[in-house]
């Protein structure tokens, strides 16, 4: 009897011990943007959980725009909230988050397999502060069917684009058809709106943290965009147009040319699109005599400094930023790869043939200023672009205000 009791005791102790182990499971939470296919990331996380028994990863998704996500994450991180272990961050934010002490480093991480531009974006003062999730850049989308109909080649300069837009809109005689849609609202995308023609003139805005403002180039950039409105190539209320408005209008067949990020392509091919199979993608045009320039986008994974599971969170991020996952997201979610090698993968090219040309665009795209005070820099640029397009200020006054405000921030 006694022995039996002892045995039962030992067995239940063992059972308790084993349940104890099961209870020691790690629960991680990752913040993902709702606009960037959380349902496909879920599949990747399911695979991760299967390979790592004892780890469960929950998704918190939110914020349909870069601004909304930043607002939310700033609140969470300012409160030193430990509920998020991993956060997806717009490429413009790792420097700010690292400076605020909101992320922890990936010490010793070899970044050489990533596209150099992302290795750079995630390395701040020699430390790897986040790892790439997916790449992005701004592209020129165009109605291939309409360009073919009028025997027009995709424009390489903004002047060619204006001519093409005028010919096509006149020929189509559809009052709802816009020549060009771009982002004029005071949102993050409008920073790129300003920088595209500015960069195209061979100018830089910030180097080594110091302002390098070329007023003449700034006036030309602002005048170019305002000129599109004045010529009727872009619609009058372009100052109200945000990224997803451009995407929706193009998708509804109301736009000949659109400036937008890579996410738009997938929507254009979708079941709700009226332009599926009729869309071309090209490099953004240059100013006359200038170079074709794109704005670098992309998203990164950072580990929260307040996470109580640092090692597990870093392990997860290493997996999520691996070449295998980059390929999976390219094939299944049309997110641009962060590894040069993945662009030439046959399965990727089958799923998204235009990625073959997208690589060179991403590689040569220019980064918005890297500074811990990026939020303020962004605010100055986007509100000025918006004010000029709304007719509230002239390109000359806008450029002058931009310069003095940026000087105060980047002293
Ligand atoms: C895209 C880009 C990101 C950019 C944002 C602006 O998501 O990847 O870098 O800041 O659009 O809306």
Coordinates of C-alpha atoms and ligand atoms in Angstrom, one line a residue:
X1 CA 0.0 0.0 0.0
X2 CA 2.6 2.4 1.1
X3 CA 4.7 1.7 -2.0
X4 CA 1.6 2.3 -4.1
X5 CA 1.0 5.6 -2.5
X6 CA 4.6 6.5 -3.0
X7 CA 4.4 5.6 -6.6
X8 CA 1.1 7.6 -7.1
X9 CA 2.8 10.5 -5.4
X10 CA 5.8 10.3 -7.7
X11 CA 3.6 10.0 -10.8
X12 CA 1.5 13.0 -9.9
X13 CA 4.7 15.0 -9.1
X14 CA 6.0 14.1 -12.5
X15 CA 2.6 15.1 -14.1
X16 CA 2.7 18.4 -12.2
X17 CA 6.2 19.0 -13.3
X18 CA 5.3 18.3 -16.9
X19 CA 2.2 20.6 -16.8
X20 CA 4.5 23.1 -15.1
X21 CA 6.8 23.0 -18.2
X22 CA 3.8 23.4 -20.5
X23 CA 2.7 26.4 -18.4
X24 CA 6.2 28.0 -18.9
X25 CA 5.2 28.5 -22.6
X26 CA 6.3 31.8 -24.0
X27 CA 3.6 34.1 -25.3
X28 CA 4.9 36.8 -27.6
X29 CA 2.9 39.6 -29.2
X30 CA 3.8 41.2 -32.4
X31 CA 2.4 44.5 -33.8
X32 CA 1.8 44.5 -37.5
X33 CA 0.3 47.1 -39.8
X34 CA -3.2 46.2 -40.9
X35 CA -2.4 47.4 -44.4
X36 CA 0.4 44.9 -44.8
X37 CA -1.3 41.5 -45.0
X38 CA -1.4 40.4 -41.3
X39 CA -3.4 37.3 -42.5
X40 CA -0.4 36.1 -44.5
X41 CA 2.0 36.9 -41.7
X42 CA -0.3 34.7 -39.5
X43 CA 0.6 31.8 -41.8
X44 CA 4.3 32.5 -41.2
X45 CA 3.8 32.7 -37.5
X46 CA 1.9 29.3 -37.5
X47 CA 4.9 27.8 -39.2
X48 CA 7.1 29.3 -36.5
X49 CA 5.0 28.0 -33.7
X50 CA 5.0 24.5 -35.3
X51 CA 8.9 24.7 -35.3
X52 CA 9.1 26.1 -31.8
X53 CA 6.8 24.2 -29.5
X54 CA 6.2 26.2 -26.4
X55 CA 6.1 29.6 -28.2
X56 CA 2.9 31.2 -29.1
X57 CA 2.8 34.4 -31.1
X58 CA -0.3 36.7 -31.1
X59 CA -0.8 39.4 -33.6
X60 CA -2.0 42.9 -32.8
X61 CA -2.7 44.7 -36.0
X62 CA -3.7 48.4 -36.3
X63 CA -3.2 51.6 -38.0
X64 CA -3.9 51.7 -41.7
X65 CA -1.3 54.3 -42.3
X66 CA 2.3 55.0 -41.2
X67 CA 1.1 58.0 -39.2
X68 CA -1.6 56.1 -37.3
X69 CA 0.8 53.3 -36.4
X70 CA 3.4 55.8 -35.2
X71 CA 0.8 57.6 -33.1
X72 CA -0.2 54.3 -31.5
X73 CA 3.3 52.9 -31.0
X74 CA 4.6 56.2 -29.6
X75 CA 1.9 56.0 -26.9
X76 CA 2.6 52.4 -26.1
X77 CA 6.4 53.0 -25.9
X78 CA 6.2 56.3 -24.0
X79 CA 4.2 54.4 -21.4
X80 CA 7.0 51.7 -21.2
X81 CA 4.2 49.2 -21.9
X82 CA 5.6 45.7 -22.0
X83 CA 2.7 44.1 -23.8
X84 CA 4.4 44.3 -27.3
X85 CA 7.5 42.2 -27.9
X86 CA 8.0 42.9 -31.5
X87 CA 6.9 45.9 -33.6
X88 CA 6.9 46.5 -37.3
X89 CA 8.3 49.9 -38.0
X90 CA 8.2 52.1 -41.1
X91 CA 11.8 52.4 -42.5
X92 CA 11.9 56.1 -41.3
X93 CA 11.6 55.1 -37.7
X94 CA 14.3 52.8 -36.5
X95 CA 16.7 55.7 -35.9
X96 CA 14.2 57.5 -33.8
X97 CA 13.2 54.4 -31.8
X98 CA 16.8 53.5 -31.1
X99 CA 17.6 57.1 -29.9
X100 CA 14.5 56.9 -27.6
X101 CA 15.8 53.6 -26.2
X102 CA 12.6 51.9 -27.3
X103 CA 14.3 49.0 -29.1
X104 CA 17.1 46.7 -28.3
X105 CA 20.0 45.7 -30.6
X106 CA 20.8 42.6 -32.6
X107 CA 24.5 42.5 -31.5
X108 CA 26.7 40.7 -33.9
X109 CA 24.0 40.3 -36.6
X110 CA 25.5 39.8 -40.1
X111 CA 23.5 42.1 -42.4
X112 CA 25.5 41.3 -45.6
X113 CA 22.8 39.2 -47.3
X114 CA 20.2 42.0 -47.1
X115 CA 19.9 44.6 -49.8
X116 CA 22.6 47.2 -48.7
X117 CA 20.0 49.9 -48.5
X118 CA 18.2 48.0 -45.7
X119 CA 21.3 47.0 -43.9
X120 CA 22.1 50.7 -43.8
X121 CA 18.6 51.8 -42.7
X122 CA 18.7 49.4 -39.8
X123 CA 22.2 50.2 -38.6
X124 CA 22.4 53.2 -36.3
X125 CA 25.8 54.3 -34.9
X126 CA 27.2 50.9 -35.8
X127 CA 24.4 49.0 -34.1
X128 CA 21.8 46.8 -35.8
X129 CA 18.6 48.2 -34.2
X130 CA 16.0 46.4 -36.3
X131 CA 15.8 43.8 -39.1
X132 CA 14.1 44.1 -42.5
X133 CA 10.5 42.9 -42.9
X134 CA 9.9 43.8 -46.5
X135 CA 11.1 46.3 -49.1
X136 CA 9.2 49.1 -50.7
X137 CA 9.7 52.1 -53.1
X138 CA 7.6 54.5 -55.0
X139 CA 6.7 53.6 -58.6
X140 CA 4.9 55.1 -61.5
X141 CA 1.8 53.0 -62.3
X142 CA 0.2 53.6 -65.7
X143 CA -2.7 52.4 -67.8
X144 CA -0.8 50.1 -70.2
X145 CA -4.0 49.7 -72.3
X146 CA -4.4 53.4 -72.8
X147 CA -0.7 54.1 -73.5
X148 CA -0.8 51.3 -76.1
X149 CA -4.0 52.7 -77.6
X150 CA -2.3 56.1 -78.1
X151 CA 1.0 54.5 -79.0
X152 CA 2.8 56.3 -76.2
X153 CA 5.8 54.8 -74.4
X154 CA 6.0 55.1 -70.6
X155 CA 7.3 58.6 -69.8
X156 CA 10.8 59.1 -68.6
X157 CA 10.4 62.8 -67.7
X158 CA 7.6 64.7 -66.1
X159 CA 7.3 66.8 -69.3
X160 CA 6.6 63.6 -71.3
X161 CA 4.1 62.5 -68.6
X162 CA 2.2 65.8 -69.0
X163 CA 2.1 65.4 -72.8
X164 CA 1.0 61.8 -72.5
X165 CA -1.7 62.6 -69.9
X166 CA -3.1 65.5 -72.0
X167 CA -3.2 63.4 -75.2
X168 CA -5.0 60.5 -73.4
X169 CA -7.5 62.5 -71.4
X170 CA -8.4 64.6 -74.4
X171 CA -8.7 61.5 -76.6
X172 CA -10.8 59.6 -74.0
X173 CA -13.0 62.7 -73.4
X174 CA -14.1 61.3 -70.0
X175 CA -14.5 64.1 -67.5
X176 CA -13.8 61.7 -64.7
X177 CA -10.4 60.5 -66.0
X178 CA -7.5 62.2 -64.3
X179 CA -4.1 62.5 -65.9
X180 CA -2.1 62.0 -62.7
X181 CA -2.8 61.1 -59.1
X182 CA -0.3 61.6 -56.3
X183 CA -0.2 62.4 -52.6
X184 CA -0.9 66.0 -51.7
X185 CA -2.5 65.5 -48.3
X186 CA -0.3 66.4 -45.3
X187 CA 0.7 62.7 -44.8
X188 CA 4.0 60.9 -44.7
X189 CA 3.7 60.1 -48.5
X190 CA 3.8 63.9 -49.2
X191 CA 7.4 64.0 -47.9
X192 CA 8.3 61.8 -50.8
X193 CA 6.1 63.9 -53.1
X194 CA 8.4 66.8 -52.3
X195 CA 11.6 64.8 -52.4
X196 CA 11.1 63.0 -55.8
X197 CA 11.7 66.1 -58.1
X198 CA 14.1 67.6 -55.5
X199 CA 16.3 64.5 -55.7
X200 CA 15.8 64.2 -59.4
X201 CA 17.8 67.5 -59.7
X202 CA 20.7 65.8 -58.0
X203 CA 20.3 67.5 -54.7
X204 CA 20.4 66.0 -51.2
X205 CA 18.4 67.4 -48.2
X206 CA 20.3 66.2 -45.2
X207 CA 23.8 64.8 -45.1
X208 CA 25.5 63.7 -41.9
X209 CA 22.6 65.0 -39.9
X210 CA 23.1 68.6 -41.3
X211 CA 20.6 70.4 -43.6
X212 CA 21.8 70.7 -47.1
X213 CA 18.8 72.7 -48.4
X214 CA 18.8 73.9 -52.0
X215 CA 16.2 76.5 -52.2
X216 CA 16.1 76.7 -56.0
X217 CA 15.5 72.9 -56.3
X218 CA 12.8 73.1 -53.6
X219 CA 11.0 75.9 -55.4
X220 CA 11.2 73.8 -58.7
X221 CA 9.8 70.7 -56.9
X222 CA 6.9 72.5 -55.4
X223 CA 6.2 74.4 -58.7
X224 CA 6.2 71.1 -60.6
X225 CA 3.5 69.6 -58.5
X226 CA 1.4 72.8 -58.4
X227 CA 1.9 73.1 -62.2
X228 CA 0.1 69.7 -62.6
X229 CA -2.9 71.1 -60.8
X230 CA -2.9 74.4 -62.7
X231 CA -2.6 72.5 -66.0
X232 CA -5.5 70.2 -65.1
X233 CA -3.3 67.1 -65.3
X234 CA -4.0 66.5 -61.6
X235 CA -7.3 67.2 -60.0
X236 CA -8.0 70.5 -58.2
X237 CA -8.4 69.0 -54.7
X238 CA -5.2 67.0 -54.9
X239 CA -4.3 68.6 -51.5
X240 CA -6.9 66.2 -50.0
X241 CA -5.5 63.1 -51.7
X242 CA -3.8 60.4 -49.5
X243 CA -2.0 57.3 -50.6
X244 CA -4.9 55.0 -50.5
X245 CA -7.1 57.5 -52.4
X246 CA -4.7 57.4 -55.3
X247 CA -4.8 53.6 -55.2
X248 CA -8.6 53.5 -55.2
X249 CA -9.1 56.0 -57.9
X250 CA -6.6 54.2 -60.2
X251 CA -8.1 50.9 -59.4
X252 CA -11.5 52.3 -60.4
X253 CA -10.1 53.2 -63.8
X254 CA -10.2 57.0 -63.1
X255 CA -6.5 57.7 -63.5
X256 CA -3.9 57.4 -66.3
X257 CA -0.8 57.8 -64.2
X258 CA -0.4 57.2 -60.5
X259 CA 2.5 57.7 -58.0
X260 CA 2.3 55.0 -55.4
X261 CA 4.0 52.4 -53.3
X262 CA 4.4 48.7 -54.1
X263 CA 1.3 47.6 -52.2
X264 CA -0.9 49.1 -54.8
X265 CA 0.1 46.6 -57.5
X266 CA -1.5 43.7 -55.7
X267 CA -4.8 45.6 -55.3
X268 CA -4.8 46.5 -59.0
X269 CA -4.7 42.8 -59.9
X270 CA -7.4 41.9 -57.4
X271 CA -11.0 40.8 -58.0
X272 CA -12.4 44.3 -57.1
X273 CA -10.1 46.0 -59.6
X274 CA -11.4 47.3 -62.9
X275 CA -7.9 47.7 -64.3
X276 CA -6.6 44.1 -63.7
X277 CA -4.2 43.1 -66.5
X278 CA -4.1 46.7 -67.8
X279 CA -1.5 48.1 -65.5
X280 CA 2.2 48.9 -66.2
X281 CA 4.8 49.8 -63.6
X282 CA 7.8 52.0 -64.3
X283 CA 10.4 54.1 -62.7
X284 CA 9.2 57.6 -61.7
X285 CA 10.0 60.2 -64.3
X286 CA 12.9 62.7 -63.9
X287 CA 12.8 66.5 -64.2
X288 CA 14.2 67.5 -67.6
X289 CA 17.9 66.9 -67.6
X290 CA 17.7 65.2 -64.2
X291 CA 17.9 61.6 -63.0
X292 CA 15.0 59.3 -62.3
X293 CA 14.7 59.0 -58.5
X294 CA 12.5 57.0 -56.2
X295 CA 11.7 57.3 -52.5
X296 CA 12.8 54.3 -50.4
X297 CA 10.1 52.8 -48.3
X298 CA 9.9 49.5 -46.4
X299 CA 9.2 48.1 -43.0
X300 CA 11.4 46.7 -40.3
X301 CA 11.0 44.6 -37.2
X302 CA 12.2 46.0 -33.9
X303 CA 12.3 44.3 -30.5
X304 CA 10.7 46.4 -27.8
X305 CA 13.1 47.4 -25.0
X306 CA 10.2 46.7 -22.6
X307 CA 9.6 43.1 -23.8
X308 CA 10.1 40.6 -21.0
X309 CA 11.1 38.0 -23.5
X310 CA 14.1 39.6 -25.3
X311 CA 15.8 36.4 -26.5
X312 CA 12.7 34.8 -27.8
X313 CA 11.6 38.0 -29.5
X314 CA 15.0 38.3 -31.2
X315 CA 14.8 34.7 -32.3
X316 CA 11.4 35.3 -33.8
X317 CA 12.6 38.5 -35.6
X318 CA 15.6 36.6 -37.0
X319 CA 13.1 34.1 -38.5
X320 CA 10.7 36.7 -39.8
X321 CA 13.4 38.5 -41.6
X322 CA 15.0 35.4 -43.1
X323 CA 15.3 34.8 -46.8
X324 CA 12.7 32.0 -46.7
X325 CA 10.1 34.2 -45.1
X326 CA 11.0 37.0 -47.5
X327 CA 10.3 34.7 -50.3
X328 CA 7.1 33.4 -48.8
X329 CA 5.8 36.9 -48.3
X330 CA 6.8 37.9 -51.9
X331 CA 4.9 34.9 -53.4
X332 CA 1.9 35.0 -51.1
X333 CA 1.5 38.7 -50.3
X334 CA 3.4 40.4 -53.1
X335 CA 5.6 42.2 -50.6
X336 CA 9.0 43.1 -52.1
X337 CA 11.9 41.0 -50.9
X338 CA 14.7 42.5 -48.7
X339 CA 17.3 40.0 -50.1
X340 CA 18.7 40.6 -53.6
X341 CA 18.8 36.8 -54.2
X342 CA 15.0 36.4 -53.7
X343 CA 14.2 38.8 -56.6
X344 CA 15.4 36.2 -59.1
X345 CA 13.7 33.2 -57.5
X346 CA 11.5 31.6 -60.2
X347 CA 8.5 31.2 -57.9
X348 CA 8.7 34.8 -56.9
X349 CA 8.9 35.9 -60.5
X350 CA 6.0 33.7 -61.4
X351 CA 3.8 35.2 -58.7
X352 CA 4.9 38.8 -59.4
X353 CA 6.7 39.2 -62.8
X354 CA 7.3 42.9 -62.3
X355 CA 9.6 42.2 -59.3
X356 CA 12.3 41.6 -61.9
X357 CA 12.4 45.3 -62.6
X358 CA 11.5 46.4 -59.1
X359 CA 14.8 45.3 -57.6
X360 CA 16.8 48.0 -59.5
X361 CA 14.3 50.6 -58.3
X362 CA 14.5 49.6 -54.7
X363 CA 18.3 49.5 -54.9
X364 CA 18.6 53.0 -56.3
X365 CA 15.8 54.5 -54.3
X366 CA 16.8 57.3 -52.0
X367 CA 16.2 57.3 -48.2
X368 CA 14.3 60.1 -46.5
X369 CA 16.5 61.9 -43.9
X370 CA 17.8 59.6 -41.2
X371 CA 17.5 61.5 -37.9
X372 CA 16.0 61.0 -34.5
X373 CA 14.0 64.2 -35.2
X374 CA 12.5 62.8 -38.3
X375 CA 8.9 63.4 -37.1
X376 CA 9.5 67.1 -37.0
X377 CA 11.3 67.1 -40.4
X378 CA 8.4 65.2 -41.9
X379 CA 5.8 67.5 -40.5
X380 CA 7.5 70.6 -42.0
X381 CA 7.8 69.1 -45.4
X382 CA 4.4 67.5 -45.7
X383 CA 2.5 70.6 -44.4
X384 CA 4.3 72.8 -46.9
X385 CA 3.6 70.5 -49.8
X386 CA 0.0 70.5 -48.8
X387 CA -0.2 74.3 -48.4
X388 CA 1.3 74.9 -51.8
X389 CA -1.1 72.5 -53.5
X390 CA -4.1 73.9 -51.7
X391 CA -3.0 77.3 -53.0
X392 CA -2.5 78.7 -49.5
X393 CA 1.1 79.6 -50.2
X394 CA 3.3 80.0 -53.2
X395 CA 6.2 77.6 -54.1
X396 CA 8.7 80.4 -53.3
X397 CA 7.2 81.2 -49.9
X398 CA 6.7 77.5 -49.2
X399 CA 10.4 76.8 -49.9
X400 CA 11.5 79.7 -47.7
X401 CA 9.4 78.6 -44.8
X402 CA 10.5 75.0 -45.2
X403 CA 14.1 76.1 -45.1
X404 CA 13.9 78.2 -42.0
X405 CA 11.8 75.6 -40.1
X406 CA 14.1 72.8 -41.1
X407 CA 17.1 74.9 -40.0
X408 CA 15.6 75.2 -36.5
X409 CA 15.2 71.4 -36.2
X410 CA 18.5 70.3 -37.7
X411 CA 20.8 72.9 -36.2
Ligands
LIG1 C1 4.8 52.9 -47.5 C2 6.3 52.9 -47.3 C3 6.7 53.6 -46.1 C4 6.1 55.0 -46.2 C5 4.6 55.0 -46.2 C6 4.0 56.3 -46.4 O1 4.2 52.1 -46.5 O2 6.8 51.6 -47.3 O3 8.1 53.7 -46.0 O4 6.6 55.9 -45.2 O5 4.2 54.2 -47.3 O6 2.6 56.3 -46.4

